[in-house]
Amino acid sequence: MAIVADVPKDGFRLSMLIYDTRFRSITIQVVVLILFLLGVAWLVNNTVENLAAKDKDIAFGFLWNRAGYDIGQTLVPYTNDSSHIRAALVGLVNTLVLAFFGCIFATILGVFAGVLRLSNNWIVGRLMTVYVEIFRNIPLLLWIILVYVVLSETLPTTADFRQSAQLIADGLPPTVSMSFGGTVALTNQGLNVPAPFFARGLGQISLGGMTISLNTLLVFAVVIGSFLANRALRRNAAKVQEATGLRPVIWWKSLLILFAPIILVCIALGLSFDVPVFGRFNFAGGISIAHAFTAMLVALSLYTGAFIAEAVRSGIMAISRGQSEAAFALGLQPGRTMKLIILPQALRIIIPPLISQYLNLTKNTSLGIAVSYLDLRGTLGGITLNQTGRELECMLLMMLIYLIISLIISSLMNLFNSAVKLKER
Amino acid sequence: MSELHAQTVPFVRDSMLPQELPPASQRGAVKWVRENLFSGPMNTILTVLSLLVVFLILQSSLPWWLNSVWNANSLAECRAAVQAMAGEGATGACWAVIRERWHQFMFGFYPRGLYWRPVLAFALLFVALAPVLFGDNARKRMILLACVAVALVLALIGVGTDLAHVSFAIVAMAAILAVSHLAPARLIWATLLFPAVGFFLLWGGSVWGPIGVLMGFGVLVAVYRLLLPMLGVVMGTALGFLAACVWWLMIQTHVTTVLHNLMPWGLEAIDSDQFGGFLLAFTIGVTAIAASLPLGILLALGRRSDMFLIKTLSVGFIEFIRGVPLITMLFTASLLLQYFLPPQTNFDLILRVIILVTLFASAYIAEVVRGGLAALPRGQYEAADALGLDYWKAQRHIIMPQALKISIPGIVSSFIGLFKDTTLVAFVGLLDPLKGVTAIVRADINWKGIYWEPYIFVGTIFFLICFGMSRYSMYLEKKLKTDHR
């Protein structure tokens, strides 16, 4: 029998590098690698030459020099004698605090607006549509600046709160008095609110340069403990319900577990409030929240809330109508249908876009530059950069930190996503 | 029989009564209100609350809108006019600031006599977009072009253009309309030539610069055509590109200099720092949008490629860009590019910003397109392979048309985001309409203390553009919807 021989093997020809699919991908990758390395070498070479021409080097030692500038909002101990790296840390904390509260408020707002937009109520639906469309189609920067300008130009100045000798002589009160029973003062500088503090302190512990109050730790521990206990209670109630068909009445136990311990702890520690008082020229005591922070928070929440509302709406619309019809057939109220049937299923669809909105919000905190909110970009990428003239180091460090924050947020949310994802078997 | 029948059936109705109307509460406006506004206690509360909100908003802002003042030279004059009109303590909008400064909001510090250039460029932008927007619908395209022509003439007269340029614009638009009517396929040339024409109109300078760049593309095509029969597509394209690069980098300057010396034609050159307002936003936005789409598609393909190196590079690029805020990219453009580029290169800040914004947007587009690619059933890829199509042909004819269709909403919302983000260029010292120009206006002693009016004006324009884009994407989505799910 004649066996058909294989096609005679040609010798390797150079053209096979391009026209033979077996070799082509290798050729392309080698060419790309060479081009990429050439590009990197070109950039590095340029950078070295430019640095040499400007008599600079790349060194991060400047981070430990004295910063010498003040930061308005410091949640980590900081004075202008602290180092640049400390200033960067303060900025980072400011960024994270803003992002944290922004995400919370935006989520609440977004879920409400998204659900209400689908409401049967005509006027509510229209109002929410107007809200979403207006905020989605106008730049965030406009909202930030507008809120800031309105806050700082329409509110009374600090001087308006002063009880001057003239006014006392006339028997008149100051032009503006504090609101909420004399506890909160809204000036064009910021919002002065009472500061909580504990009269009987438990002392502090020091953790690697940062001091943490034991009181705060205790409060946190009690709150978390209450939450866990409440969850156990509810789970127990659900178990009883499944076994007997009757759900035990637990709402008062739940309230007690949630609130009694924390109230007791607060009384035991002697919680009181340090109310801001107008001194000679300005308010003393209390917490002063600068308008830069308020404006950023309000604008970021409203803007991102509109996007989250869209994500929520599309997630809910993606759940088939049969689900809500089945729930109505079971006799569930619309509110319980939403809570028990629709939202848990819609959540799976909503979470991926929600992650990217959280990331966007976090990155958008860098717009604090518009209202001089000293976040990471304002300290490390702003004043430190300008003072030391080390653009390359500051920018690279800042990009790296933003990159790490983004990666952490996205991996945390991806974990959450895989936890609530539909488990298919 | 008939008698019997008459006795058993004493009465037979021979005509139907007219149908009764539903009860008053079950029809018309009353029914609608009951169903949509007061269907239950919860709904009633919501309705009342919403009405209250609407009422409060109207109560606080309506007088302000109604008492608008259009003619004044300063905020103080405005306020005086409002007081005179509506009585003591009344508030009113002072649109006079827009009336006096609209040209800065629109054009920044672009020379006043030359406004016809950006206006004409803007109109030509729509001409260039016409084949893309309404490629298959001749009627809609003609309507769009006619509207553009009319709007162009009105706008040119509005910005105070001299008669010569107005008549030039009329002739040009008439020619374009004629081409669109007689040979619609040729209109694509307007699209292809628009980048050079737009650049020439906006920045001015010698006419030979843009022509030289265009000739580079001519070189590319010529070399490709010449080599195609001998060396095939891949080598033809590569060598054509190489020849074009040689032209652009080495030969072009000499040729254009000689040509310029022989025929010194051109427009007055405008410096980049005279750009501002919406002119700047459009320049950056449109260029970056046009450039980021192809780049984003390439990146998405790279990310899905089987080739390890290409995939790694694409993923690294996309994730890096998406992990950092746009502001850091803009600061890279203004601060760091001077380190990365050869010494003594100092090119235009607007161009640097455009490059970085394009890179930024392309990473986001890449992710959107990747989603579209992933949503395609595997069978489509396999069918393309089974037909024996090579990679690029499969992408062009099978994969991309479907993947891009799926990604339209995402792509357009990326574009909207990009256009809104052009306001951030204020932080690297460019004069954007929102922060740059408004800051200048608010710093003027006459308009100190004004805040609602400029922001409302700028915000409205942004809203109209972005809202229009999102509506167009909905139209496109509907038009391209071919499945019957």
mmCIF file with all atom_site columns, C-alpha atoms in Angstrom, chain A residues 25 28-30 32-33, chain B residues 298-299 301-317:
data_model
loop_
_atom_site.group_PDB
_atom_site.id
_atom_site.type_symbol
_atom_site.label_atom_id
_atom_site.label_alt_id
_atom_site.label_comp_id
_atom_site.label_asym_id
_atom_site.label_entity_id
_atom_site.label_seq_id
_atom_site.pdbx_PDB_ins_code
_atom_site.Cartn_x
_atom_site.Cartn_y
_atom_site.Cartn_z
_atom_site.occupancy
_atom_site.B_iso_or_equiv
_atom_site.pdbx_formal_charge
_atom_site.auth_seq_id
_atom_site.auth_comp_id
_atom_site.auth_asym_id
_atom_site.auth_atom_id
_atom_site.pdbx_PDB_model_num
ATOM 1  C CA . SER A 1 25  ? 2.906  35.744 16.773 1.00 0.00 ? 25  SER A CA 1
ATOM 2  C CA . ILE A 1 28  ? 5.137  40.290 16.317 1.00 0.00 ? 28  ILE A CA 1
ATOM 3  C CA . GLN A 1 29  ? 5.924  39.923 20.011 1.00 0.00 ? 29  GLN A CA 1
ATOM 4  C CA . VAL A 1 30  ? 9.650  40.234 19.427 1.00 0.00 ? 30  VAL A CA 1
ATOM 5  C CA . VAL A 1 32  ? 6.819  44.828 19.974 1.00 0.00 ? 32  VAL A CA 1
ATOM 6  C CA . LEU A 1 33  ? 9.277  43.960 22.730 1.00 0.00 ? 33  LEU A CA 1
ATOM 7  C CA . LEU B 2 298 ? -6.693 48.596 19.663 1.00 0.00 ? 298 LEU B CA 1
ATOM 8  C CA . LEU B 2 299 ? -6.084 48.387 23.407 1.00 0.00 ? 299 LEU B CA 1
ATOM 9  C CA . LEU B 2 301 ? -8.014 43.902 21.137 1.00 0.00 ? 301 LEU B CA 1
ATOM 10 C CA . GLY B 2 302 ? -4.574 43.847 22.729 1.00 0.00 ? 302 GLY B CA 1
ATOM 11 C CA . ARG B 2 303 ? -6.068 42.936 26.059 1.00 0.00 ? 303 ARG B CA 1
ATOM 12 C CA . ARG B 2 304 ? -7.912 40.006 24.516 1.00 0.00 ? 304 ARG B CA 1
ATOM 13 C CA . SER B 2 305 ? -4.957 38.928 22.420 1.00 0.00 ? 305 SER B CA 1
ATOM 14 C CA . ASP B 2 306 ? -3.388 35.474 22.748 1.00 0.00 ? 306 ASP B CA 1
ATOM 15 C CA . MET B 2 307 ? 0.057  37.004 22.603 1.00 0.00 ? 307 MET B CA 1
ATOM 16 C CA . PHE B 2 308 ? 1.347  37.187 26.143 1.00 0.00 ? 308 PHE B CA 1
ATOM 17 C CA . LEU B 2 309 ? 3.514  40.258 25.740 1.00 0.00 ? 309 LEU B CA 1
ATOM 18 C CA . ILE B 2 310 ? 0.877  42.329 23.965 1.00 0.00 ? 310 ILE B CA 1
ATOM 19 C CA . LYS B 2 311 ? -1.715 41.325 26.508 1.00 0.00 ? 311 LYS B CA 1
ATOM 20 C CA . THR B 2 312 ? 0.530  42.210 29.445 1.00 0.00 ? 312 THR B CA 1
ATOM 21 C CA . LEU B 2 313 ? 1.407  45.596 28.012 1.00 0.00 ? 313 LEU B CA 1
ATOM 22 C CA . SER B 2 314 ? -2.243 46.410 27.297 1.00 0.00 ? 314 SER B CA 1
ATOM 23 C CA . VAL B 2 315 ? -3.420 45.310 30.733 1.00 0.00 ? 315 VAL B CA 1
ATOM 24 C CA . GLY B 2 316 ? -0.632 47.247 32.432 1.00 0.00 ? 316 GLY B CA 1
ATOM 25 C CA . PHE B 2 317 ? -1.402 50.406 30.472 1.00 0.00 ? 317 PHE B CA 1
#
